[in-house]
mmCIF file of C-alpha atoms in Angstrom:
data_model
loop_
_atom_site.group_PDB
_atom_site.id
_atom_site.type_symbol
_atom_site.label_atom_id
_atom_site.label_comp_id
_atom_site.label_asym_id
_atom_site.label_seq_id
_atom_site.Cartn_x
_atom_site.Cartn_y
_atom_site.Cartn_z
ATOM 1 C CA UNK A 1 76.431 170.463 81.877
ATOM 2 C CA UNK A 2 77.432 167.700 84.577
ATOM 3 C CA UNK A 3 80.608 168.313 86.369
ATOM 4 C CA UNK A 4 82.485 166.754 89.219
ATOM 5 C CA UNK A 5 85.363 168.814 90.808
ATOM 6 C CA UNK A 6 87.740 167.346 92.910
ATOM 7 C CA UNK A 7 90.265 168.769 95.375
ATOM 8 C CA UNK A 8 92.866 169.175 96.000
ATOM 9 C CA UNK A 9 94.385 168.320 92.608
ATOM 10 C CA UNK A 10 97.584 166.490 94.557
ATOM 11 C CA UNK A 11 98.085 166.021 98.077
ATOM 12 C CA UNK A 12 101.452 164.686 99.731
ATOM 13 C CA UNK A 13 101.366 163.166 103.469
ATOM 14 C CA UNK A 14 103.372 161.024 106.113
ATOM 15 C CA UNK A 15 102.652 157.562 106.390
ATOM 16 C CA UNK A 16 100.388 157.159 109.386
ATOM 17 C CA UNK A 17 98.786 160.361 108.990
ATOM 18 C CA UNK A 18 95.101 160.918 108.129
ATOM 19 C CA UNK A 19 93.477 162.892 104.901
ATOM 20 C CA UNK A 20 90.402 163.916 103.407
ATOM 21 C CA UNK A 21 89.738 164.288 99.734
ATOM 22 C CA UNK A 22 86.692 166.369 98.387
ATOM 23 C CA UNK A 23 84.367 166.154 95.525
ATOM 24 C CA UNK A 24 81.588 168.527 94.538
ATOM 25 C CA UNK A 25 79.244 167.526 91.549
ATOM 26 C CA UNK A 26 76.321 169.067 89.708
ATOM 27 C CA UNK A 27 75.084 166.073 88.400
ATOM 28 C CA UNK A 28 70.971 166.035 88.601
ATOM 29 C CA UNK A 29 68.887 163.961 88.888
ATOM 30 C CA UNK A 30 71.350 162.191 91.179
ATOM 31 C CA UNK A 31 71.627 158.226 91.342
ATOM 32 C CA UNK A 32 75.241 157.109 93.104
ATOM 33 C CA UNK A 33 78.600 158.330 93.799
ATOM 34 C CA UNK A 34 81.555 156.265 93.504
ATOM 35 C CA UNK A 35 85.171 156.596 94.715
ATOM 36 C CA UNK A 36 87.818 154.864 92.927
ATOM 37 C CA UNK A 37 91.378 154.058 93.667
ATOM 38 C CA UNK A 38 93.616 154.025 90.519
ATOM 39 C CA UNK A 39 97.355 152.859 90.837
ATOM 40 C CA UNK A 40 99.745 154.223 88.517
ATOM 41 C CA UNK A 41 99.507 151.823 85.196
ATOM 42 C CA UNK A 42 96.226 150.085 86.127
ATOM 43 C CA UNK A 43 92.453 150.262 85.878
ATOM 44 C CA UNK A 44 90.635 152.000 88.692
ATOM 45 C CA UNK A 45 89.272 149.798 91.207
ATOM 46 C CA UNK A 46 86.036 150.580 93.090
ATOM 47 C CA UNK A 47 86.220 151.491 96.914
ATOM 48 C CA UNK A 48 82.701 152.909 97.858
ATOM 49 C CA UNK A 49 79.461 153.308 96.414
ATOM 50 C CA UNK A 50 76.782 155.494 97.722
ATOM 51 C CA UNK A 51 73.100 156.155 96.295
ATOM 52 C CA UNK A 52 71.023 158.883 97.303
ATOM 53 C CA UNK A 53 69.747 157.560 100.262
ATOM 54 C CA UNK A 54 72.976 156.940 102.157
ATOM 55 C CA UNK A 55 75.263 159.311 103.718
ATOM 56 C CA UNK A 56 78.283 157.507 104.759
ATOM 57 C CA UNK A 57 80.222 154.253 103.811
ATOM 58 C CA UNK A 58 83.121 152.713 105.132
ATOM 59 C CA UNK A 59 85.566 150.270 103.260
ATOM 60 C CA UNK A 60 88.458 149.436 105.750
ATOM 61 C CA UNK A 61 90.525 152.575 106.294
ATOM 62 C CA UNK A 62 88.381 154.504 103.667
ATOM 63 C CA UNK A 63 85.484 156.308 104.821
ATOM 64 C CA UNK A 64 83.076 158.190 102.263
ATOM 65 C CA UNK A 65 80.565 160.857 103.045
ATOM 66 C CA UNK A 66 77.983 161.945 101.137
ATOM 67 C CA UNK A 67 75.573 165.164 101.423
ATOM 68 C CA UNK A 68 73.091 165.170 98.937
ATOM 69 C CA UNK A 69 71.454 168.807 99.500
ATOM 70 C CA UNK A 70 74.900 170.479 99.114
ATOM 71 C CA UNK A 71 75.960 167.800 96.522
ATOM 72 C CA UNK A 72 79.568 167.322 98.120
ATOM 73 C CA UNK A 73 81.168 163.980 98.926
ATOM 74 C CA UNK A 74 84.576 163.258 100.821
ATOM 75 C CA UNK A 75 86.875 160.426 101.165
ATOM 76 C CA UNK A 76 88.594 159.984 104.544
ATOM 77 C CA UNK A 77 91.883 157.879 104.758
ATOM 78 C CA UNK A 78 92.696 156.966 107.967
ATOM 79 C CA UNK A 79 96.320 155.789 109.060
ATOM 80 C CA UNK A 80 97.437 156.290 105.713
ATOM 81 C CA UNK A 81 100.236 153.479 104.284
ATOM 82 C CA UNK A 82 102.405 153.641 101.655
ATOM 83 C CA UNK A 83 100.237 151.465 99.487
ATOM 84 C CA UNK A 84 97.646 154.247 99.696
ATOM 85 C CA UNK A 85 99.663 156.372 96.874
ATOM 86 C CA UNK A 86 97.531 156.421 94.049
ATOM 87 C CA UNK A 87 94.825 158.464 92.113
ATOM 88 C CA UNK A 88 91.297 158.958 93.602
ATOM 89 C CA UNK A 89 88.725 159.351 91.408
ATOM 90 C CA UNK A 90 84.934 160.483 92.478
ATOM 91 C CA UNK A 91 82.328 159.497 89.970
ATOM 92 C CA UNK A 92 78.787 160.617 89.794
ATOM 93 C CA UNK A 93 75.927 158.779 87.734
ATOM 94 C CA UNK A 94 72.680 160.309 86.799
ATOM 95 C CA UNK A 95 69.195 158.831 87.275
ATOM 96 C CA UNK A 96 66.533 158.136 84.937
ATOM 97 C CA UNK A 97 65.971 159.745 81.486
ATOM 98 C CA UNK A 98 67.726 156.788 79.864
ATOM 99 C CA UNK A 99 71.193 158.275 80.262
ATOM 100 C CA UNK A 100 73.625 155.763 81.395
ATOM 101 C CA UNK A 101 76.578 158.278 81.073
ATOM 102 C CA UNK A 102 78.460 158.806 84.449
ATOM 103 C CA UNK A 103 80.765 161.995 84.842
ATOM 104 C CA UNK A 104 84.128 161.691 86.085
ATOM 105 C CA UNK A 105 86.303 164.020 88.263
ATOM 106 C CA UNK A 106 89.675 164.428 87.211
ATOM 107 C CA UNK A 107 91.101 162.750 90.337
ATOM 108 C CA UNK A 108 93.252 163.536 93.451
ATOM 109 C CA UNK A 109 97.023 162.564 93.306
ATOM 110 C CA UNK A 110 97.942 161.098 96.705
ATOM 111 C CA UNK A 111 101.633 160.490 97.421
ATOM 112 C CA UNK A 112 102.394 158.859 100.915
ATOM 113 C CA UNK A 113 106.015 159.342 102.393
ATOM 114 C CA UNK A 114 107.661 157.158 104.534
ATOM 115 C CA UNK B 1 88.246 134.276 87.031
ATOM 116 C CA UNK B 2 90.504 136.506 84.739
ATOM 117 C CA UNK B 3 88.028 139.335 85.014
ATOM 118 C CA UNK B 4 88.212 141.922 82.524
ATOM 119 C CA UNK B 5 91.063 141.225 79.878
ATOM 120 C CA UNK B 6 92.508 143.752 77.566
ATOM 121 C CA UNK B 7 94.786 143.485 74.704
ATOM 122 C CA UNK B 8 97.094 144.506 73.572
ATOM 123 C CA UNK B 9 98.652 146.503 76.529
ATOM 124 C CA UNK B 10 100.613 149.073 74.193
ATOM 125 C CA UNK B 11 100.241 150.061 70.544
ATOM 126 C CA UNK B 12 101.908 152.583 68.346
ATOM 127 C CA UNK B 13 99.905 153.589 65.210
ATOM 128 C CA UNK B 14 100.654 155.920 62.347
ATOM 129 C CA UNK B 15 97.951 158.402 61.147
ATOM 130 C CA UNK B 16 95.427 156.893 59.063
ATOM 131 C CA UNK B 17 95.929 153.325 60.059
ATOM 132 C CA UNK B 18 92.773 151.017 61.457
ATOM 133 C CA UNK B 19 92.956 148.727 64.515
ATOM 134 C CA UNK B 20 91.015 146.912 67.038
ATOM 135 C CA UNK B 21 91.342 146.812 70.640
ATOM 136 C CA UNK B 22 90.137 143.934 72.354
ATOM 137 C CA UNK B 23 88.279 143.604 75.477
ATOM 138 C CA UNK B 24 86.698 140.441 77.101
ATOM 139 C CA UNK B 25 85.182 139.471 80.395
ATOM 140 C CA UNK B 26 84.393 136.188 82.022
ATOM 141 C CA UNK B 27 81.932 137.254 84.667
ATOM 142 C CA UNK B 28 78.834 137.284 82.620
ATOM 143 C CA UNK B 29 78.111 140.810 83.006
ATOM 144 C CA UNK B 30 75.467 142.418 81.008
ATOM 145 C CA UNK B 31 77.034 145.764 80.505
ATOM 146 C CA UNK B 32 80.480 146.653 79.013
ATOM 147 C CA UNK B 33 81.818 150.030 78.374
ATOM 148 C CA UNK B 34 85.018 151.644 76.702
ATOM 149 C CA UNK B 35 86.685 154.847 78.157
ATOM 150 C CA UNK B 36 89.415 156.800 77.310
ATOM 151 C CA UNK B 37 91.727 158.727 79.731
ATOM 152 C CA UNK B 38 93.814 161.662 78.955
ATOM 153 C CA UNK B 39 96.181 163.594 81.061
ATOM 154 C CA UNK B 40 94.553 166.295 83.303
ATOM 155 C CA UNK B 41 91.225 164.807 82.432
ATOM 156 C CA UNK B 42 88.596 162.420 83.967
ATOM 157 C CA UNK B 43 87.775 159.526 82.265
ATOM 158 C CA UNK B 44 85.330 159.886 79.173
ATOM 159 C CA UNK B 45 82.806 157.350 78.156
ATOM 160 C CA UNK B 46 83.201 156.213 74.259
ATOM 161 C CA UNK B 47 80.736 153.572 73.637
ATOM 162 C CA UNK B 48 78.799 151.160 75.749
ATOM 163 C CA UNK B 49 76.719 148.001 75.370
ATOM 164 C CA UNK B 50 73.970 146.907 77.800
ATOM 165 C CA UNK B 51 73.699 143.391 76.250
ATOM 166 C CA UNK B 52 74.913 141.399 73.173
ATOM 167 C CA UNK B 53 73.524 143.088 70.109
ATOM 168 C CA UNK B 54 73.111 146.325 71.841
ATOM 169 C CA UNK B 55 75.422 149.248 71.668
ATOM 170 C CA UNK B 56 74.764 152.888 72.128
ATOM 171 C CA UNK B 57 77.129 156.002 72.232
ATOM 172 C CA UNK B 58 78.678 157.827 75.096
ATOM 173 C CA UNK B 59 80.328 161.067 75.576
ATOM 174 C CA UNK B 60 82.977 160.977 72.622
ATOM 175 C CA UNK B 61 81.945 158.417 70.359
ATOM 176 C CA UNK B 62 83.267 159.846 66.977
ATOM 177 C CA UNK B 63 86.250 158.093 65.718
ATOM 178 C CA UNK B 64 85.152 154.606 67.250
ATOM 179 C CA UNK B 65 83.174 151.732 66.399
ATOM 180 C CA UNK B 66 81.926 149.102 68.485
ATOM 181 C CA UNK B 67 80.073 145.604 68.235
ATOM 182 C CA UNK B 68 78.798 143.064 70.993
ATOM 183 C CA UNK B 69 78.068 139.842 69.132
ATOM 184 C CA UNK B 70 78.834 137.862 72.556
ATOM 185 C CA UNK B 71 78.201 138.611 76.045
ATOM 186 C CA UNK B 72 81.864 138.125 76.598
ATOM 187 C CA UNK B 73 83.359 140.429 73.799
ATOM 188 C CA UNK B 74 83.428 144.178 73.355
ATOM 189 C CA UNK B 75 85.749 145.094 70.600
ATOM 190 C CA UNK B 76 86.691 148.908 69.850
ATOM 191 C CA UNK B 77 87.573 149.789 66.321
ATOM 192 C CA UNK B 78 89.654 152.808 65.282
ATOM 193 C CA UNK B 79 88.832 153.385 61.625
ATOM 194 C CA UNK B 80 91.526 155.668 60.754
ATOM 195 C CA UNK B 81 93.618 156.775 63.527
ATOM 196 C CA UNK B 82 94.433 160.364 64.335
ATOM 197 C CA UNK B 83 96.899 161.694 66.829
ATOM 198 C CA UNK B 84 93.954 163.094 68.901
ATOM 199 C CA UNK B 85 93.265 159.463 69.674
ATOM 200 C CA UNK B 86 96.389 159.280 71.514
ATOM 201 C CA UNK B 87 95.180 157.842 75.010
ATOM 202 C CA UNK B 88 94.864 155.321 77.452
ATOM 203 C CA UNK B 89 91.771 153.233 76.768
ATOM 204 C CA UNK B 90 89.954 151.145 79.495
ATOM 205 C CA UNK B 91 87.291 148.749 79.102
ATOM 206 C CA UNK B 92 84.731 147.934 81.687
ATOM 207 C CA UNK B 93 82.101 145.428 82.591
ATOM 208 C CA UNK B 94 79.469 145.406 85.131
ATOM 209 C CA UNK B 95 76.017 144.058 86.443
ATOM 210 C CA UNK B 96 73.009 145.816 87.870
ATOM 211 C CA UNK B 97 72.459 145.163 91.445
ATOM 212 C CA UNK B 98 68.956 144.522 92.916
ATOM 213 C CA UNK B 99 67.009 146.104 95.324
ATOM 214 C CA UNK B 100 65.360 149.848 95.706
ATOM 215 C CA UNK B 101 68.684 151.439 95.321
ATOM 216 C CA UNK B 102 70.106 149.625 92.258
ATOM 217 C CA UNK B 103 73.370 150.795 90.640
ATOM 218 C CA UNK B 104 75.965 149.155 88.244
ATOM 219 C CA UNK B 105 78.695 147.554 89.829
ATOM 220 C CA UNK B 106 81.883 148.078 87.487
ATOM 221 C CA UNK B 107 85.071 146.416 87.073
ATOM 222 C CA UNK B 108 87.935 147.903 84.858
ATOM 223 C CA UNK B 109 90.450 146.242 82.824
ATOM 224 C CA UNK B 110 94.123 146.890 83.067
ATOM 225 C CA UNK B 111 94.011 149.543 79.941
ATOM 226 C CA UNK B 112 95.643 149.497 76.692
ATOM 227 C CA UNK B 113 98.096 152.294 75.976
ATOM 228 C CA UNK B 114 97.569 154.053 72.584
ATOM 229 C CA UNK B 115 100.000 156.386 70.668
ATOM 230 C CA UNK B 116 98.967 157.627 67.221
ATOM 231 C CA UNK B 117 101.966 159.353 65.263
#
């Protein structure tokens, strides 16, 4: 069964600090991996997407990395801001076989304190 | 553009009642999907559509019906609501990018919080 595991489950950091969130997956064959940010009470918003040929992608202070061999991804947030407080969700989509069903991780809840 | 809109934002039903969650998009996207989000779980795909007149089941389709008569609208119907359907429902629309490593660029609506008593 395809699975996406995220760690840590929750994280509290001080404003201005950096942090790294982890995502491990078993989805195979692999098509792409996305990171979403979900603010409380809102729908997820895409931060980055990486296909199997990419190993890093940046979006402002967010940098995602992908190791397709070990099936691991990380999301690094630099110089955190209060507005970074949200849930960060890793999503992996399969390739081929007519399957369109992505597998979502449970998310990492990040709280940034002033 | 309004993007993806969902109505209502909140709804309380009694067990056995039926209702339709509305979803509309004004971006002319081919693909539309319905997800549910439960505490402690990742989003799960209920149904999806790859174009007007075409729908397919996702991971958790039981108890839900969909139809796609137009590109813009993708309503989700609960035929006989059950407490297990208490959840937050998200609609999403997406388009397929071009190139050798194409993928679906997806946009989510704001969600509908449904409680079934």
